[in-house]
Short mmCIF file of C-alpha atoms and ligand atoms in Angstrom, two decimals:
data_model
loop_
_atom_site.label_atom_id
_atom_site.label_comp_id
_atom_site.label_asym_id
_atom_site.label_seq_id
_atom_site.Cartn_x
_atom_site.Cartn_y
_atom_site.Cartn_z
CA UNK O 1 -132.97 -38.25 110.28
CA UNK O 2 -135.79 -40.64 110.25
CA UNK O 3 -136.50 -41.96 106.73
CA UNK O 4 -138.53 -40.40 104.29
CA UNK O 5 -139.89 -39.94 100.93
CA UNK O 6 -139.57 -36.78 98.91
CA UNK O 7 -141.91 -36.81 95.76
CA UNK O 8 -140.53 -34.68 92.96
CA UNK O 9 -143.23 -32.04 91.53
CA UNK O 10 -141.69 -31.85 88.07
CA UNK O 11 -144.06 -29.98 86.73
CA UNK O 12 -144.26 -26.58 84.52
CA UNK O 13 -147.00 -24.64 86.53
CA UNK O 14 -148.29 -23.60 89.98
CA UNK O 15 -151.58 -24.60 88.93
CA UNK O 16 -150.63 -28.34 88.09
CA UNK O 17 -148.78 -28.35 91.16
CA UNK O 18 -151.25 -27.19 93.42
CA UNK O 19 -153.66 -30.06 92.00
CA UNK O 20 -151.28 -32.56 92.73
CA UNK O 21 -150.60 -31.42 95.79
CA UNK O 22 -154.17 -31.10 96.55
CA UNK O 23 -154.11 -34.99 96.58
CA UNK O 24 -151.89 -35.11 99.86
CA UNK O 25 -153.87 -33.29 102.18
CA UNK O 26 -153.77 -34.80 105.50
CA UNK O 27 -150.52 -37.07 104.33
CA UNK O 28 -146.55 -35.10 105.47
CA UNK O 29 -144.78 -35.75 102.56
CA UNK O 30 -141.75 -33.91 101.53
CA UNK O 31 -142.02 -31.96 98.08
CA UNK O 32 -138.86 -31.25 96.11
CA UNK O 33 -138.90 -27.99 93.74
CA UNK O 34 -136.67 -28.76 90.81
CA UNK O 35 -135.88 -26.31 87.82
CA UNK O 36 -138.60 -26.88 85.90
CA UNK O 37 -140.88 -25.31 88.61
CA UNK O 38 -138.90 -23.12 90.06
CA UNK O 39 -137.28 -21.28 86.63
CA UNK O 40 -141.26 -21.21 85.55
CA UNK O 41 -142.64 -20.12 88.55
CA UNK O 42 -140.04 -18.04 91.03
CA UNK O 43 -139.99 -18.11 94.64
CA UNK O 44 -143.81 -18.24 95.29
CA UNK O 45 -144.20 -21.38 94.11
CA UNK O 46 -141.95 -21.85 97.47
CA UNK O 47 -144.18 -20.09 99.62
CA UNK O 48 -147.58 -21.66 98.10
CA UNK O 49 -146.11 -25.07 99.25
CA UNK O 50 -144.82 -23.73 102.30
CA UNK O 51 -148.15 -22.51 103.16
CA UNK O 52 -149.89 -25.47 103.37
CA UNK O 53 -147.39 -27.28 105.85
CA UNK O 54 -145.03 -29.11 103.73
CA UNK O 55 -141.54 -29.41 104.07
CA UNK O 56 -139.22 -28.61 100.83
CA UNK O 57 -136.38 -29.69 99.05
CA UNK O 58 -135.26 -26.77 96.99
CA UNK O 59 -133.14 -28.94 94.06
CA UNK O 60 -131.42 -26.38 92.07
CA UNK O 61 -127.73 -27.81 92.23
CA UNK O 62 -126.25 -24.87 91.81
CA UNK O 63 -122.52 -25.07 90.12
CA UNK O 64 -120.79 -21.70 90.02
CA UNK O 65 -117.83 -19.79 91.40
CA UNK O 66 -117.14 -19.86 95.57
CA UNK O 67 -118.59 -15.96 95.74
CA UNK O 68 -121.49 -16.47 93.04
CA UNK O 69 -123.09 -19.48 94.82
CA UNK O 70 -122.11 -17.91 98.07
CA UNK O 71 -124.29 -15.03 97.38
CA UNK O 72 -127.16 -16.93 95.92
CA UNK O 73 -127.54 -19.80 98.86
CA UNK O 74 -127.75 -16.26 100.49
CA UNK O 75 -131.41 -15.68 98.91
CA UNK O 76 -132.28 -19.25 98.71
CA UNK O 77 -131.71 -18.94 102.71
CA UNK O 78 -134.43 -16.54 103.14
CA UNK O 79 -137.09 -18.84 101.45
CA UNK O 80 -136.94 -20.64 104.74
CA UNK O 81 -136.98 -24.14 102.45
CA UNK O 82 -135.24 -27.40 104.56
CA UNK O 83 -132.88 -28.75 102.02
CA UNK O 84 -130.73 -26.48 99.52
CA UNK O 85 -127.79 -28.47 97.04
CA UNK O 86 -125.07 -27.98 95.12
CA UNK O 87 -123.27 -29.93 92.67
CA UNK O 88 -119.89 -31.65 94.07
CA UNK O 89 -117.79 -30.99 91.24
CA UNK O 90 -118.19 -27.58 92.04
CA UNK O 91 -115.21 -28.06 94.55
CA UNK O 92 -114.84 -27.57 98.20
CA UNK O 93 -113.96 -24.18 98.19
CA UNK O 94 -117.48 -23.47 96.89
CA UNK O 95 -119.15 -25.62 98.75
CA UNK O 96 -117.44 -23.71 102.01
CA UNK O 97 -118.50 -20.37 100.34
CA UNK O 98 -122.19 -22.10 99.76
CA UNK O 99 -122.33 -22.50 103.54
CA UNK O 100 -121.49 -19.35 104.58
CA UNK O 101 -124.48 -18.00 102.01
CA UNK O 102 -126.66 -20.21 103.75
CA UNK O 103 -126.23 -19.35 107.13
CA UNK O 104 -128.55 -16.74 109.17
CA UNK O 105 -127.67 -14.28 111.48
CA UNK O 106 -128.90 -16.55 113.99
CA UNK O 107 -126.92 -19.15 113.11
CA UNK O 108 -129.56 -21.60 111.35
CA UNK O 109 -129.62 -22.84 108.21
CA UNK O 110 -131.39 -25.28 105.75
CA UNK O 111 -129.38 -28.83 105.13
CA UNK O 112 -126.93 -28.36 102.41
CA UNK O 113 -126.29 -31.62 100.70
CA UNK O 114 -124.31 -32.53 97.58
CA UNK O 115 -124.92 -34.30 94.35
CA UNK O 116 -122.27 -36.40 93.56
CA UNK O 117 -122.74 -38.13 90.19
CA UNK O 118 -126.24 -37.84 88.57
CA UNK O 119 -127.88 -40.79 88.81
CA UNK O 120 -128.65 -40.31 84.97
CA UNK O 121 -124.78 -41.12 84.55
CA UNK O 122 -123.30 -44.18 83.80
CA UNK O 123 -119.69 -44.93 84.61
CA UNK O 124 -119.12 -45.06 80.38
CA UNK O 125 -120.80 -41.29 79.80
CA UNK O 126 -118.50 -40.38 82.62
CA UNK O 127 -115.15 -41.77 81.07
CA UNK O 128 -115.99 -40.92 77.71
CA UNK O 129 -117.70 -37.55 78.01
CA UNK O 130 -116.50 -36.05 81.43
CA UNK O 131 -113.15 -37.73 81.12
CA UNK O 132 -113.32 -39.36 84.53
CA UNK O 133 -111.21 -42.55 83.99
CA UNK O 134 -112.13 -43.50 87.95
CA UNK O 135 -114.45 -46.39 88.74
CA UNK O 136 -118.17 -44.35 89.19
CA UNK O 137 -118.04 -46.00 92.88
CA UNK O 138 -114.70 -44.01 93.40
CA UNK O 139 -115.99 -41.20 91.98
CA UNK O 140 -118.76 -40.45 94.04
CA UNK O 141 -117.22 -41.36 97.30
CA UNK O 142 -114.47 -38.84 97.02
CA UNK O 143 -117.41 -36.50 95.95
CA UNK O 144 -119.00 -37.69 98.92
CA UNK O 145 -115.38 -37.42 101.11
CA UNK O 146 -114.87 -33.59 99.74
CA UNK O 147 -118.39 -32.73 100.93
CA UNK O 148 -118.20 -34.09 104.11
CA UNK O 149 -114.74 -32.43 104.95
CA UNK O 150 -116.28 -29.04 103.90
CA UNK O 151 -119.10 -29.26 106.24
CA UNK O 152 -122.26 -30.18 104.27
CA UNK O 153 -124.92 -32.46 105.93
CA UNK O 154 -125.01 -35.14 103.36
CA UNK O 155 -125.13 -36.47 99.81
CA UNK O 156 -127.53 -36.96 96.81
CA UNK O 157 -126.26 -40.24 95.12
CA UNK O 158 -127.75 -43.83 93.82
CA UNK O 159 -129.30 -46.25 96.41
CA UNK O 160 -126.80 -48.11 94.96
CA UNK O 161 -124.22 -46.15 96.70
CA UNK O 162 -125.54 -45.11 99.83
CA UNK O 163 -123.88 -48.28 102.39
CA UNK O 164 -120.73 -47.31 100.82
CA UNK O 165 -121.17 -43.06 101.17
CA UNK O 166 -122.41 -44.04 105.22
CA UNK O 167 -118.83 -46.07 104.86
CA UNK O 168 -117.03 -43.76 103.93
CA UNK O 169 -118.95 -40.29 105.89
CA UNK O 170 -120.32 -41.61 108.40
CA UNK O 171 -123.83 -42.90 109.64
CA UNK O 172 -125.05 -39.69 110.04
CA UNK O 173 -124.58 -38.24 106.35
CA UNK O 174 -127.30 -38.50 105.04
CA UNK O 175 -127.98 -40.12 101.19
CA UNK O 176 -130.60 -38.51 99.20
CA UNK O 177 -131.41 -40.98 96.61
CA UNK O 178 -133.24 -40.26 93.46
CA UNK O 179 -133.36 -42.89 90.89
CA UNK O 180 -136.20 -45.08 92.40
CA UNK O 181 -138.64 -47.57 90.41
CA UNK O 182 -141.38 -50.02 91.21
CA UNK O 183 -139.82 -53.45 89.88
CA UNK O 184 -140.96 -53.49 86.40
CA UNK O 185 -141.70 -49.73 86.35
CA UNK O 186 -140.74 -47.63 83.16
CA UNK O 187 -137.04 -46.42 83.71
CA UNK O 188 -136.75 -43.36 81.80
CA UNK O 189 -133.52 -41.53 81.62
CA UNK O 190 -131.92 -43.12 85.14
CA UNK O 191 -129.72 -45.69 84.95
CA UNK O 192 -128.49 -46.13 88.17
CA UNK O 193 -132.19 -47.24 89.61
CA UNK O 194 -133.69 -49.52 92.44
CA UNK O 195 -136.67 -50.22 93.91
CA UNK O 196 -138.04 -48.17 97.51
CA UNK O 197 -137.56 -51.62 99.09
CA UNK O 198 -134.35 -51.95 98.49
CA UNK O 199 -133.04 -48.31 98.90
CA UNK O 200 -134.37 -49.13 102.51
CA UNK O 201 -132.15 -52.22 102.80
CA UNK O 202 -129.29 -50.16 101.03
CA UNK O 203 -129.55 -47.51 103.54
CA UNK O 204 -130.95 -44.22 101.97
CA UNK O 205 -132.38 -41.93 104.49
CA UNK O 206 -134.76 -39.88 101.63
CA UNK O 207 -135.78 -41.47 98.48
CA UNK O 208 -136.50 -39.00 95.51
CA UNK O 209 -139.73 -40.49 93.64
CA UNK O 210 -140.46 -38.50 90.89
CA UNK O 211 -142.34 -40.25 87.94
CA UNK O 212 -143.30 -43.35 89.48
CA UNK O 213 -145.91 -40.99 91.93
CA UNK O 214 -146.25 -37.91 89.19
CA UNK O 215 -147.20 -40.20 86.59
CA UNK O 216 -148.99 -42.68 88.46
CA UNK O 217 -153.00 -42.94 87.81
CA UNK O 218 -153.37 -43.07 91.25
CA UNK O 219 -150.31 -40.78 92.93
CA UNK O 220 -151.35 -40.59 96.27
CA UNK O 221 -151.38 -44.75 96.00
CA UNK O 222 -148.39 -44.49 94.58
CA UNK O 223 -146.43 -42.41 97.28
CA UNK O 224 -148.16 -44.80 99.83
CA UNK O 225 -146.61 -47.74 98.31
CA UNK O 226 -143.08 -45.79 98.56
CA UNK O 227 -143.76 -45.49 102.03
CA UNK O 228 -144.99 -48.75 102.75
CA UNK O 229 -141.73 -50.18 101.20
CA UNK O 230 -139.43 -47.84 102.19
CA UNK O 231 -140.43 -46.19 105.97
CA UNK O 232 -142.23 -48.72 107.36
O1 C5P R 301 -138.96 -38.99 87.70
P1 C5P R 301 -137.78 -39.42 88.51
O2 C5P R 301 -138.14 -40.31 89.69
O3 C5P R 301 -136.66 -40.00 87.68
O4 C5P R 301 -137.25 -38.04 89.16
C1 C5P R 301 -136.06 -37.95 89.87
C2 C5P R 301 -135.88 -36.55 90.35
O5 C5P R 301 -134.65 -36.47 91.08
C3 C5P R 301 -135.79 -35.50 89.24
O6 C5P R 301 -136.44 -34.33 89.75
C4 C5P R 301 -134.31 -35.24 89.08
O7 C5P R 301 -134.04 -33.92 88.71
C5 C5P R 301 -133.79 -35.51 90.49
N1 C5P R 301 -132.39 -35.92 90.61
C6 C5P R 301 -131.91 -37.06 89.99
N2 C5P R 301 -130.58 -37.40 90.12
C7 C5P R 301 -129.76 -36.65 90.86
C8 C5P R 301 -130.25 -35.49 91.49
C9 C5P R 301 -131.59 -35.17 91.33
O8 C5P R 301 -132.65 -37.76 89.34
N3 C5P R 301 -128.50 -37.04 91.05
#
């Protein structure tokens, strides 16, 4: 897949999400529905984006038993979005059972990829909360490993980690990689953050820019400068 950047429309309405998507018209970039949008808003907010040409990343990371998830990738299928995810930790058997869900009659699907450690984790949260005594590194690419082996199509990790998940999977799994700053820009709640430049030289294939575009005074700048660094 060529590279790309996915802008992330956390927002809590259709209406502030069809202003800033207003600001893209004549650009292709990708829009990823998150939670916040989607629990507010339902599947129309899919179609509204849809409508206008874009292509979606529908980032719900579901976590649930094999038959549960199976049966809901089943009606995220028939939004017709091109990325669907789970969370890793769910285990392989679900993320088998996810496929299936996901899968048409006719055979096609949208990418299923994988989130392997939030990028909002740090290696001490996951030894002292989640118990994980691994190295993070570790962690994620026997996430990464598991995923691959079940069939999915690629991985949402850190920049950071993407060399070592094409290591490890393959050149053609892809790394989604949220977690992206301008140097100097405000971090937030990541911690495991680089710049676009850099996830290029790292190796993602999609960069997730959320705040650094939805917050930006000037967004459609913003997401220019993401793919200035980072596609061309
Ligand atoms: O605003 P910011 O650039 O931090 O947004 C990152 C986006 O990527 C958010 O929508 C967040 O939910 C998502 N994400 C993430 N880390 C993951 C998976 C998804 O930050 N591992």
């Amino acid at each position: 897949m060529n590279r790309d950047v996915i802008i992330a429309c956390d927002f809590a309405s259709k209406e502030q999400t069809v202003d800033f998507i207003s600001k893209f018209d004549g650009y292709s970039p990708y829009f990823k529905i998150g939670m916040e949008l989607f629990y507010a808003e339902g599947p129309q907010i899919v179609y509204e984006i849809k409508n206008r040409g874009f292509k979606i990343f529908l980032d719900l990371k579901l976590h649930d038993i094999p038959n549960t998830v199976k049966k809901a990738m089943a009606s995220l299928s028939r939004l017709d979005v091109d990325i669907c995810n789970l969370h890793a930790a769910g285990g392989s058997e679900m993320m088998k059972y996810a496929l299936d869900g996901l899968t048409r009659a006719d055979g096609t699907r949208p990418l299923l990829i994988a989130v392997t450690q939030l990028t909002s984790t740090s290696e001490e949260r996951m030894k002292n909360e989640l118990l994980i005594d691994k190295p993070l590194k570790q962690v994620v690419m026997s996430y990464a490993k598991t995923a691959k082996d079940a069939g999915l199509d690629g991985v949402v990790c850190s920049p950071l980690e993407a060399s070592d998940v094409k290591s490890t999977c393959g050149s053609d799994f892809l790394t989604v990689t949220p977690g992206i700053r301008f140097a100097g820009g405000d971090v937030g709640d990541q911690v495991r953050i680089t710049t676009p430049a850099r996830a290029k030289e790292l190796g993602s294939d999609l960069i997730v820019v959320g705040r650094p575009i939805t917050a930006s005074p000037d967004p459609l700048a913003s997401y220019l400068e993401c793919i200035e660094q980072f596609v061309k």
